[in-house]
Short mmCIF file of C-alpha atoms in Angstrom, two decimals:
data_model
loop_
_atom_site.label_atom_id
_atom_site.label_comp_id
_atom_site.label_asym_id
_atom_site.label_seq_id
_atom_site.Cartn_x
_atom_site.Cartn_y
_atom_site.Cartn_z
CA UNK A 1 98.42 111.81 125.35
CA UNK A 2 99.28 109.22 122.67
CA UNK A 3 102.60 107.43 122.93
CA UNK A 4 102.36 105.87 119.49
CA UNK A 5 105.59 105.93 117.50
CA UNK A 6 105.53 108.00 114.31
CA UNK A 7 107.98 106.78 111.62
CA UNK A 8 109.71 110.09 110.91
CA UNK A 9 112.65 109.46 108.57
CA UNK A 10 112.33 105.67 108.92
CA UNK A 11 112.47 103.97 105.54
CA UNK A 12 113.36 100.42 106.55
CA UNK A 13 110.25 98.24 106.77
CA UNK A 14 111.88 95.59 108.96
CA UNK A 15 113.03 98.14 111.54
CA UNK A 16 109.69 99.93 111.43
CA UNK A 17 107.76 96.73 112.19
CA UNK A 18 110.19 95.33 114.74
CA UNK A 19 110.20 98.58 116.72
CA UNK A 20 106.44 99.07 116.69
CA UNK A 21 106.10 102.20 114.56
CA UNK A 22 102.80 103.12 112.92
CA UNK A 23 102.52 101.60 109.44
CA UNK A 24 99.93 102.46 106.79
CA UNK A 25 99.21 99.07 105.24
CA UNK A 26 100.21 99.02 101.55
CA UNK A 27 100.88 95.27 101.39
CA UNK A 28 97.85 94.47 99.22
CA UNK A 29 99.59 96.48 96.47
CA UNK A 30 102.76 94.47 97.08
CA UNK A 31 100.92 91.20 96.54
CA UNK A 32 99.26 92.50 93.40
CA UNK A 33 102.60 93.65 91.95
CA UNK A 34 104.49 90.41 92.57
CA UNK A 35 101.72 88.12 91.34
CA UNK A 36 100.67 90.01 88.20
CA UNK A 37 103.94 91.14 86.65
CA UNK A 38 107.70 91.31 86.95
CA UNK A 39 109.57 94.37 85.61
CA UNK A 40 108.20 97.72 86.81
CA UNK A 41 109.06 101.40 87.06
CA UNK A 42 107.44 103.77 89.57
CA UNK A 43 107.92 107.54 89.71
CA UNK A 44 106.92 109.54 92.78
CA UNK A 45 108.15 112.84 94.31
CA UNK A 46 110.91 112.73 96.91
CA UNK A 47 110.00 111.78 100.48
CA UNK A 48 106.88 110.02 99.25
CA UNK A 49 107.58 106.50 100.54
CA UNK A 50 109.50 104.95 97.63
CA UNK A 51 112.34 103.69 99.83
CA UNK A 52 109.87 102.20 102.31
CA UNK A 53 108.16 100.43 99.41
CA UNK A 54 111.50 99.00 98.29
CA UNK A 55 112.38 97.69 101.76
CA UNK A 56 108.88 96.24 102.17
CA UNK A 57 109.41 94.28 98.95
CA UNK A 58 112.83 93.26 100.21
CA UNK A 59 111.34 91.83 103.43
CA UNK A 60 108.62 90.07 101.45
CA UNK A 61 111.03 88.38 99.04
CA UNK A 62 113.26 87.38 101.93
CA UNK A 63 110.29 85.48 103.35
CA UNK A 64 110.02 87.46 106.61
CA UNK A 65 106.44 86.40 107.24
CA UNK A 66 106.51 87.44 110.89
CA UNK A 67 106.91 91.13 109.92
CA UNK A 68 103.62 91.05 108.00
CA UNK A 69 101.47 89.80 110.86
CA UNK A 70 98.11 91.57 110.88
CA UNK A 71 98.64 93.14 107.45
CA UNK A 72 96.60 92.54 104.30
CA UNK A 73 99.22 90.36 102.63
CA UNK A 74 99.20 87.86 105.51
CA UNK A 75 95.84 86.55 104.25
CA UNK A 76 96.78 86.79 100.58
CA UNK A 77 100.17 85.06 100.49
CA UNK A 78 100.17 81.30 101.20
CA UNK A 79 103.70 80.19 100.26
CA UNK A 80 106.19 82.77 101.65
CA UNK A 81 109.10 81.54 99.53
CA UNK A 82 112.50 83.14 100.17
CA UNK A 83 114.24 84.57 97.11
CA UNK A 84 117.67 86.17 96.74
CA UNK A 85 117.36 89.97 96.75
CA UNK A 86 119.77 92.36 95.00
CA UNK A 87 119.04 95.90 96.13
CA UNK A 88 120.66 98.99 94.66
CA UNK A 89 120.33 101.92 97.09
CA UNK A 90 121.14 105.05 95.11
CA UNK A 91 119.34 107.61 97.27
CA UNK A 92 122.66 108.75 98.72
CA UNK A 93 126.19 108.95 97.40
CA UNK A 94 128.69 111.21 95.68
CA UNK A 95 127.78 111.02 92.01
CA UNK A 96 129.48 114.16 90.70
CA UNK A 97 132.96 112.58 90.83
CA UNK A 98 134.57 110.29 88.28
CA UNK A 99 134.07 107.01 90.14
CA UNK A 100 131.07 107.91 92.31
CA UNK A 101 128.42 105.90 90.46
CA UNK A 102 130.83 103.05 89.70
CA UNK A 103 131.72 102.72 93.38
CA UNK A 104 128.05 102.72 94.41
CA UNK A 105 127.13 99.97 91.95
CA UNK A 106 130.23 97.98 92.82
CA UNK A 107 129.41 98.19 96.54
CA UNK A 108 125.88 96.89 96.00
CA UNK A 109 127.19 93.95 93.96
CA UNK A 110 129.83 93.18 96.58
CA UNK A 111 127.22 93.09 99.39
CA UNK A 112 125.05 90.77 97.30
CA UNK A 113 127.97 88.44 96.55
CA UNK A 114 128.93 88.34 100.21
CA UNK A 115 125.38 87.66 101.39
CA UNK A 116 124.87 84.68 99.08
CA UNK A 117 128.49 83.42 99.16
CA UNK A 118 129.10 84.15 95.50
CA UNK A 119 132.51 84.60 93.85
CA UNK A 120 133.76 88.20 93.63
CA UNK A 121 134.13 88.97 89.97
CA UNK A 122 136.84 91.29 88.61
CA UNK A 123 135.10 91.67 85.26
CA UNK A 124 133.54 94.90 84.02
CA UNK A 125 130.51 96.04 86.00
CA UNK A 126 127.90 94.82 83.47
CA UNK A 127 129.53 91.37 83.25
CA UNK A 128 129.86 91.18 87.03
CA UNK A 129 126.17 92.11 87.37
CA UNK A 130 125.09 89.37 84.96
CA UNK A 131 127.33 86.80 86.63
CA UNK A 132 125.98 87.70 90.07
CA UNK A 133 122.40 87.12 88.91
CA UNK A 134 123.31 83.82 87.25
CA UNK A 135 125.39 82.55 90.18
CA UNK A 136 122.73 83.47 92.74
CA UNK A 137 120.08 81.70 90.71
CA UNK A 138 122.19 78.57 90.45
CA UNK A 139 123.26 78.54 94.11
CA UNK A 140 119.82 79.15 95.65
CA UNK A 141 117.72 77.59 92.87
CA UNK A 142 115.53 80.66 93.13
CA UNK A 143 115.23 83.59 90.78
CA UNK A 144 116.52 86.98 91.95
CA UNK A 145 114.45 90.03 92.94
CA UNK A 146 116.22 93.20 91.76
CA UNK A 147 115.18 96.39 93.55
CA UNK A 148 116.61 99.77 92.46
CA UNK A 149 115.88 102.64 94.82
CA UNK A 150 116.11 106.22 93.45
CA UNK A 151 117.80 105.18 90.21
CA UNK A 152 117.74 108.77 88.92
CA UNK A 153 119.56 110.38 91.85
CA UNK A 154 123.00 110.09 90.18
CA UNK A 155 121.58 111.88 87.13
CA UNK A 156 119.73 114.60 89.03
CA UNK A 157 122.87 115.35 91.05
CA UNK A 158 124.64 116.34 87.83
CA UNK A 159 122.02 118.74 86.48
CA UNK A 160 123.74 122.06 86.01
CA UNK A 161 127.13 120.49 86.80
CA UNK A 162 129.73 118.72 84.75
CA UNK A 163 128.36 117.73 81.34
CA UNK A 164 131.21 115.25 81.00
CA UNK A 165 130.37 113.51 84.28
CA UNK A 166 126.68 113.52 83.41
CA UNK A 167 127.42 111.78 80.12
CA UNK A 168 129.70 109.28 81.85
CA UNK A 169 126.97 108.35 84.34
CA UNK A 170 124.46 107.91 81.52
CA UNK A 171 126.87 105.71 79.58
CA UNK A 172 127.50 103.59 82.67
CA UNK A 173 123.76 103.09 83.14
CA UNK A 174 123.42 102.16 79.47
CA UNK A 175 125.75 99.21 79.80
CA UNK A 176 124.90 98.21 83.36
CA UNK A 177 121.12 97.94 83.59
CA UNK A 178 120.75 96.80 79.97
CA UNK A 179 122.05 93.47 81.31
CA UNK A 180 118.60 92.80 82.77
CA UNK A 181 117.09 92.43 79.31
CA UNK A 182 119.04 89.22 78.70
CA UNK A 183 118.66 87.85 82.23
CA UNK A 184 114.97 87.09 82.33
CA UNK A 185 115.64 83.45 83.21
CA UNK A 186 117.36 84.54 86.43
CA UNK A 187 114.83 87.18 87.53
CA UNK A 188 111.81 86.82 89.81
CA UNK A 189 110.96 90.52 90.03
CA UNK A 190 112.36 93.95 89.03
CA UNK A 191 111.36 97.40 90.30
CA UNK A 192 113.00 100.74 89.57
CA UNK A 193 111.87 103.77 91.56
CA UNK A 194 112.77 107.41 91.06
CA UNK A 195 111.49 110.94 90.86
CA UNK A 196 111.92 111.37 87.11
CA UNK A 197 111.76 109.13 84.09
CA UNK A 198 114.69 110.16 81.92
CA UNK A 199 113.57 109.12 78.45
CA UNK A 200 117.11 109.19 77.05
CA UNK A 201 118.54 106.86 79.72
CA UNK A 202 118.76 103.41 78.24
CA UNK A 203 116.92 101.57 81.00
CA UNK A 204 113.84 102.95 79.25
CA UNK A 205 115.04 102.64 75.66
CA UNK A 206 117.04 99.39 75.85
CA UNK A 207 115.13 97.88 78.77
CA UNK A 208 111.77 98.57 77.19
CA UNK A 209 109.96 95.71 78.94
CA UNK A 210 109.67 97.78 82.13
CA UNK A 211 106.02 98.51 82.88
CA UNK A 212 105.62 102.12 83.95
CA UNK A 213 102.99 102.11 86.70
CA UNK A 214 103.49 105.75 87.72
CA UNK A 215 100.07 106.77 86.35
CA UNK A 216 98.34 103.39 86.54
CA UNK A 217 94.99 103.77 88.37
CA UNK A 218 95.48 100.44 90.17
CA UNK A 219 98.68 101.68 91.86
CA UNK A 220 97.82 105.35 92.39
CA UNK A 221 97.71 104.84 96.17
CA UNK A 222 100.80 102.61 96.52
CA UNK A 223 102.74 105.52 98.09
CA UNK A 224 101.35 108.40 100.12
CA UNK A 225 98.26 108.49 102.33
CA UNK A 226 94.60 108.62 101.30
CA UNK A 227 91.84 110.44 103.18
CA UNK A 228 90.51 107.15 104.50
CA UNK A 229 93.97 106.02 105.64
CA UNK A 230 94.50 109.36 107.36
CA UNK A 231 91.27 109.23 109.34
CA UNK A 232 91.56 105.57 110.35
CA UNK A 233 95.29 105.07 110.90
CA UNK A 234 95.99 108.45 112.51
CA UNK A 235 92.74 109.14 114.35
CA UNK A 236 94.40 109.73 117.80
CA UNK A 237 97.00 112.04 116.26
CA UNK A 238 94.28 114.11 114.53
CA UNK A 239 92.50 114.63 117.86
CA UNK A 240 95.75 115.61 119.61
CA UNK A 241 96.69 118.07 116.88
CA UNK A 242 93.21 119.61 116.93
CA UNK A 243 93.44 120.09 120.68
CA UNK A 244 96.96 121.58 120.50
CA UNK A 245 95.81 124.12 117.89
CA UNK A 246 92.48 124.90 119.60
CA UNK A 247 90.48 123.47 116.71
CA UNK A 248 87.64 121.05 116.30
CA UNK A 249 88.51 117.73 114.68
CA UNK A 250 86.72 118.84 111.51
CA UNK A 251 88.66 122.12 111.36
CA UNK A 252 91.93 120.25 111.83
CA UNK A 253 91.09 117.79 109.04
CA UNK A 254 90.18 120.66 106.72
CA UNK A 255 93.50 122.43 107.36
CA UNK A 256 95.49 119.21 106.97
CA UNK A 257 93.81 118.73 103.59
CA UNK A 258 94.62 122.28 102.44
CA UNK A 259 98.25 121.99 103.52
CA UNK A 260 99.25 118.44 102.58
CA UNK A 261 96.64 116.78 100.34
CA UNK A 262 96.10 117.28 96.62
CA UNK A 263 98.63 115.02 94.87
CA UNK A 264 97.03 113.13 92.01
CA UNK A 265 98.73 110.49 89.89
CA UNK A 266 96.11 109.56 87.30
CA UNK A 267 93.01 111.03 85.70
CA UNK A 268 90.45 109.17 87.77
CA UNK A 269 91.89 108.56 91.20
CA UNK A 270 91.73 109.90 94.73
CA UNK A 271 93.92 112.74 95.96
CA UNK A 272 96.94 111.68 98.03
CA UNK A 273 98.51 113.30 101.10
CA UNK A 274 102.25 113.86 101.33
CA UNK A 275 103.25 111.27 104.00
CA UNK A 276 106.45 113.04 105.12
CA UNK A 277 104.70 116.33 105.86
CA UNK A 278 101.68 114.68 107.46
CA UNK A 279 103.74 112.63 109.92
CA UNK A 280 105.97 115.59 110.79
CA UNK A 281 102.89 117.74 111.37
CA UNK A 282 101.49 115.18 113.80
CA UNK A 283 104.83 114.96 115.60
CA UNK A 284 105.26 118.72 116.00
CA UNK A 285 101.52 119.49 116.14
CA UNK A 286 102.21 122.39 113.77
CA UNK A 287 101.21 123.12 110.18
CA UNK A 288 104.71 123.64 108.78
CA UNK A 289 106.43 123.36 105.39
CA UNK A 290 108.13 120.07 106.25
CA UNK A 291 108.47 118.48 102.80
CA UNK A 292 109.50 121.69 101.11
CA UNK A 293 112.08 122.40 103.78
CA UNK A 294 114.02 119.20 102.97
CA UNK A 295 115.35 120.56 99.70
CA UNK A 296 115.41 123.86 97.83
CA UNK A 297 114.90 123.44 94.05
CA UNK A 298 117.55 126.05 93.19
CA UNK A 299 118.26 124.79 89.68
CA UNK A 300 114.52 124.70 88.89
CA UNK A 301 114.00 128.29 89.99
CA UNK A 302 116.99 129.57 88.04
CA UNK A 303 115.89 127.75 84.93
CA UNK A 304 112.34 129.10 85.22
CA UNK A 305 113.66 132.65 85.42
CA UNK A 306 116.05 132.13 82.50
CA UNK A 307 113.10 130.91 80.42
CA UNK A 308 111.11 134.04 81.29
CA UNK A 309 108.48 131.72 82.81
CA UNK A 310 105.47 133.56 84.20
CA UNK A 311 104.94 132.32 87.80
CA UNK A 312 101.24 133.20 87.57
CA UNK A 313 100.84 130.14 85.37
CA UNK A 314 101.31 127.91 88.41
CA UNK A 315 97.92 128.87 89.78
CA UNK A 316 95.87 130.37 86.95
CA UNK A 317 94.99 127.08 85.23
CA UNK A 318 97.05 127.74 82.09
CA UNK A 319 99.53 124.85 82.39
CA UNK A 320 98.67 121.84 80.27
CA UNK A 321 100.43 118.59 79.38
CA UNK A 322 99.58 115.21 77.91
CA UNK A 323 100.34 111.97 79.75
CA UNK A 324 103.30 111.29 77.45
CA UNK A 325 104.73 114.74 78.12
CA UNK A 326 104.55 114.53 81.90
CA UNK A 327 105.92 110.98 82.21
CA UNK A 328 109.02 111.46 80.04
CA UNK A 329 111.67 113.99 81.00
CA UNK A 330 114.59 115.05 78.82
CA UNK A 331 117.16 117.51 80.20
CA UNK A 332 117.28 119.25 76.83
CA UNK A 333 113.50 119.65 76.72
CA UNK A 334 112.61 123.37 76.73
CA UNK A 335 109.37 122.50 78.57
CA UNK A 336 110.12 122.29 82.29
CA UNK A 337 106.55 121.29 83.26
CA UNK A 338 107.26 117.50 83.21
CA UNK A 339 110.09 117.88 85.73
CA UNK A 340 107.97 120.16 87.95
CA UNK A 341 105.22 117.53 87.94
CA UNK A 342 107.49 114.57 88.62
CA UNK A 343 109.31 116.49 91.36
CA UNK A 344 106.04 117.21 93.16
CA UNK A 345 105.78 120.98 92.64
CA UNK A 346 102.84 120.55 90.27
CA UNK A 347 100.16 117.91 90.21
CA UNK A 348 97.26 116.83 88.00
CA UNK A 349 94.04 118.74 88.47
CA UNK A 350 91.64 118.09 85.60
CA UNK A 351 91.67 115.93 82.49
CA UNK A 352 90.33 117.17 79.16
CA UNK A 353 89.29 114.15 77.09
CA UNK A 354 88.83 116.19 73.91
CA UNK A 355 92.46 117.35 73.94
CA UNK A 356 93.83 114.35 75.91
CA UNK A 357 95.65 116.67 78.28
CA UNK A 358 95.84 117.48 81.98
CA UNK A 359 95.62 120.85 83.70
CA UNK A 360 98.41 121.14 86.27
CA UNK A 361 98.73 123.37 89.34
CA UNK A 362 100.15 123.43 92.86
CA UNK A 363 98.97 120.40 94.87
CA UNK A 364 98.48 122.21 98.18
CA UNK A 365 99.34 125.25 100.30
CA UNK A 366 102.64 123.83 101.59
CA UNK A 367 104.00 123.60 98.05
CA UNK A 368 102.26 126.76 96.84
CA UNK A 369 103.77 129.02 99.48
CA UNK A 370 107.07 127.18 99.83
CA UNK A 371 107.78 127.24 96.11
CA UNK A 372 106.62 130.86 95.78
CA UNK A 373 109.02 131.89 98.53
CA UNK A 374 111.84 130.12 96.69
CA UNK A 375 110.98 132.07 93.53
CA UNK A 376 111.24 135.51 95.11
CA UNK A 377 115.06 135.88 95.46
CA UNK A 378 115.52 135.29 91.72
CA UNK A 379 112.36 136.89 90.34
CA UNK A 380 112.46 139.95 92.60
CA UNK A 381 116.26 140.22 92.70
CA UNK A 382 116.32 139.91 96.50
CA UNK A 383 119.12 138.55 98.67
CA UNK A 384 116.82 136.03 100.38
CA UNK A 385 113.23 134.72 100.17
CA UNK A 386 110.69 137.48 100.65
CA UNK A 387 109.11 137.62 104.11
CA UNK A 388 105.71 139.21 103.56
CA UNK A 389 104.71 139.31 107.21
CA UNK A 390 105.59 143.01 107.38
CA UNK A 391 103.33 143.61 104.37
CA UNK A 392 100.65 141.74 106.27
CA UNK A 393 101.12 143.84 109.40
CA UNK A 394 100.81 147.04 107.37
CA UNK A 395 97.59 145.80 105.80
CA UNK A 396 96.11 144.71 109.14
CA UNK A 397 96.87 148.13 110.64
CA UNK A 398 95.98 150.18 107.53
CA UNK A 399 99.51 151.62 107.40
CA UNK A 400 99.35 152.52 103.71
CA UNK A 401 102.44 154.76 103.82
CA UNK A 402 104.59 151.88 105.04
CA UNK A 403 102.97 149.58 102.48
CA UNK A 404 103.91 152.00 99.69
CA UNK A 405 107.52 152.12 100.90
CA UNK A 406 107.75 148.33 100.86
CA UNK A 407 106.49 148.10 97.27
CA UNK A 408 108.81 150.94 96.23
CA UNK A 409 111.80 149.07 97.70
CA UNK A 410 110.88 145.88 95.85
CA UNK A 411 110.52 147.63 92.50
CA UNK A 412 113.86 149.36 93.09
CA UNK A 413 115.54 145.94 93.31
CA UNK A 414 114.59 144.99 89.76
CA UNK A 415 117.62 144.82 87.43
CA UNK A 416 117.74 147.24 84.54
CA UNK A 417 118.31 145.33 81.28
CA UNK A 418 120.43 146.83 78.51
CA UNK A 419 117.49 146.83 76.10
CA UNK A 420 114.29 146.67 78.12
CA UNK A 421 111.31 145.59 76.04
CA UNK A 422 107.68 146.21 76.87
CA UNK A 423 107.17 142.50 77.52
CA UNK A 424 110.10 142.36 79.98
CA UNK A 425 108.90 145.49 81.79
CA UNK A 426 105.36 144.17 82.01
CA UNK A 427 106.59 140.77 83.26
CA UNK A 428 108.81 142.28 85.97
CA UNK A 429 106.05 144.64 87.10
CA UNK A 430 103.43 141.89 87.27
CA UNK A 431 105.78 139.47 89.05
CA UNK A 432 106.32 141.87 91.96
CA UNK A 433 102.59 142.39 92.42
CA UNK A 434 101.70 138.73 91.94
CA UNK A 435 104.33 137.20 94.23
CA UNK A 436 103.72 139.63 97.09
CA UNK A 437 99.97 139.12 97.14
CA UNK A 438 100.18 135.38 96.60
CA UNK A 439 102.41 135.04 99.67
CA UNK A 440 100.12 137.36 101.63
CA UNK A 441 97.39 134.75 101.14
CA UNK A 442 98.95 132.79 104.00
CA UNK A 443 97.90 135.49 106.46
CA UNK A 444 94.91 137.37 105.02
CA UNK A 445 92.23 136.65 102.43
CA UNK A 446 93.50 137.64 99.00
CA UNK A 447 91.56 137.47 95.75
CA UNK A 448 94.07 138.09 93.02
CA UNK A 449 93.50 138.78 89.32
CA UNK A 450 90.40 136.63 89.62
CA UNK A 451 88.77 137.43 86.28
CA UNK A 452 88.45 140.02 83.56
CA UNK A 453 86.58 143.01 84.89
CA UNK A 454 87.84 142.62 88.46
CA UNK A 455 90.34 144.69 90.38
CA UNK A 456 94.00 143.65 90.25
CA UNK A 457 93.76 142.52 93.85
CA UNK A 458 91.29 142.53 96.73
CA UNK A 459 92.58 141.95 100.27
CA UNK A 460 90.33 141.36 103.24
CA UNK A 461 91.12 141.50 106.97
CA UNK A 462 88.78 141.53 109.96
CA UNK A 463 88.65 145.35 109.91
CA UNK A 464 89.50 146.41 106.34
CA UNK A 465 88.80 145.63 102.69
CA UNK A 466 91.45 146.86 100.22
CA UNK A 467 90.82 147.23 96.50
CA UNK A 468 94.09 147.60 94.56
CA UNK A 469 94.53 148.72 90.97
CA UNK A 470 98.12 148.69 89.66
CA UNK A 471 99.06 150.31 86.36
CA UNK A 472 102.24 150.38 84.32
CA UNK A 473 102.61 154.05 83.45
CA UNK A 474 99.41 156.15 83.40
CA UNK A 475 98.17 158.02 86.47
CA UNK A 476 96.94 157.05 89.92
CA UNK A 477 93.81 159.11 89.28
CA UNK A 478 93.02 156.83 86.32
CA UNK A 479 93.59 153.78 88.53
CA UNK A 480 91.17 155.00 91.20
CA UNK A 481 88.66 156.07 88.56
CA UNK A 482 88.78 152.58 87.09
CA UNK A 483 87.94 151.10 90.49
CA UNK A 484 84.84 153.30 90.67
CA UNK A 485 83.84 153.08 87.01
CA UNK A 486 84.06 149.30 86.91
CA UNK A 487 82.36 148.86 90.26
CA UNK A 488 85.19 146.80 91.74
CA UNK A 489 84.32 147.94 95.28
CA UNK A 490 80.52 147.62 95.04
CA UNK A 491 80.31 144.14 96.65
CA UNK A 492 81.90 145.61 99.79
CA UNK A 493 80.09 148.95 100.10
CA UNK A 494 77.53 147.55 102.57
CA UNK A 495 80.28 145.84 104.54
CA UNK A 496 80.85 147.09 108.08
CA UNK A 497 84.60 146.99 107.47
CA UNK A 498 86.44 150.06 106.27
CA UNK A 499 86.90 150.13 102.48
CA UNK A 500 90.29 151.38 101.22
CA UNK A 501 90.98 151.94 97.51
CA UNK A 502 94.57 152.15 96.34
CA UNK A 503 95.78 153.18 92.92
CA UNK A 504 99.46 152.60 92.15
CA UNK A 505 101.58 153.34 89.08
CA UNK A 506 104.82 151.69 88.00
CA UNK A 507 107.03 153.88 85.78
CA UNK A 508 108.57 151.98 82.86
CA UNK A 509 111.17 154.71 82.37
CA UNK A 510 112.29 154.87 86.00
CA UNK A 511 111.50 151.20 86.75
CA UNK A 512 110.01 152.10 90.11
CA UNK A 513 106.73 152.78 91.85
CA UNK A 514 106.25 156.38 90.73
CA UNK A 515 102.92 157.26 92.32
CA UNK A 516 100.46 155.96 94.91
CA UNK A 517 97.07 157.33 95.89
CA UNK A 518 94.73 156.14 98.63
CA UNK A 519 90.99 156.73 98.46
CA UNK A 520 88.24 155.71 100.86
#
């Protein structure tokens, strides 16, 4: 049994190294950043290692050579010069109140002034910021490294809240970080990290010298874990997890890939594993929804529903965006895809050179099923996320009467609009069918709306094969006839499993499942 220490929730590089936790060596990227440029911006989803990157840079600029023993940068860096470091930690804080952001910035400046024995300035925050940089440069005779962790958190916290407070926070940013543009003589290095790149926040309009490396191929692997890093750094943990789940090592690696891999941050780069989920999986020896469980995207789900967004687009290959569209986010943008990508709910899949656009989809099964479950209370008008395990039990036991009752109950939950249109009726009907069967894919094999000329859904268990045909209005006899006429069941007729055909009809007038017929 391994006794190696997994860094769950540890974001401080110094503590991680001093206490002997496992560290995936990213220091070659650090050296490249600090020697080849100065002002940078990096966007990555939450819990993806941005804070650890910031504290690694902090330790490097503070000259803590001993912490980097045995790492790549130890052979690359020869000088190990100590520089003053001004770090803004904005990952936590109360930013929905009048002075929340002001107090956070003021606290960071105060700590910096105390650390380097600088005068405490009573000027406005932008002036105090500029004076702190100048005074530190003069006192230490070294330029300052400015590190801003989760710069966008104060803005994200106000989405859907007070428009007045949101505007106040934006205005404060406009004056505060714009100072950096005139302080080049005092700066050794600048890095902003965040989830989103708000194009209307002035650090990107006024401070336009920031190099956005979020989709730069050279830095695609700076956060997260690659396949090679997984298999070399965590080899003992893979073996232990395989044993705990009665799998071979190869089976365990394949399931880890399906659950946690799949993030892609440029057109031609390797897929990246979610580090938070991977480490938690090794600790618990379970394949859980660890990353998704740390935060429910309530405002995203509500906005998707308000837009009439079809959730099938998340997995049917119909979401497209250019690089410019997915790297710049504006709260007033009617297209929510950029925010879904930057937040980690979508990722890049394929790049079309002719149209200079990416296809986007779910990165992996953790996000696919976690996000789908979060959609169900709003899209299906339920009190809580839909638990499809009872649907799965009915399918595994061929209890078609119970299965019908469950679908009938879901359709009955749908709200009745004052002026229902055909498009709304069709959308609501399809959403029920789609979301149920998508979630069922966690427990049984589901092939759903795979192509024109195929059944609405095919579900396979060890004993049964189900062929479903759902219709809005019409008759169940027509639905079953379509299964036979189109040959939907033919690939399974020689199968030793029992073949069950189900025709179901949704009534537009009654907004319910009006008929259901089972054929064998």
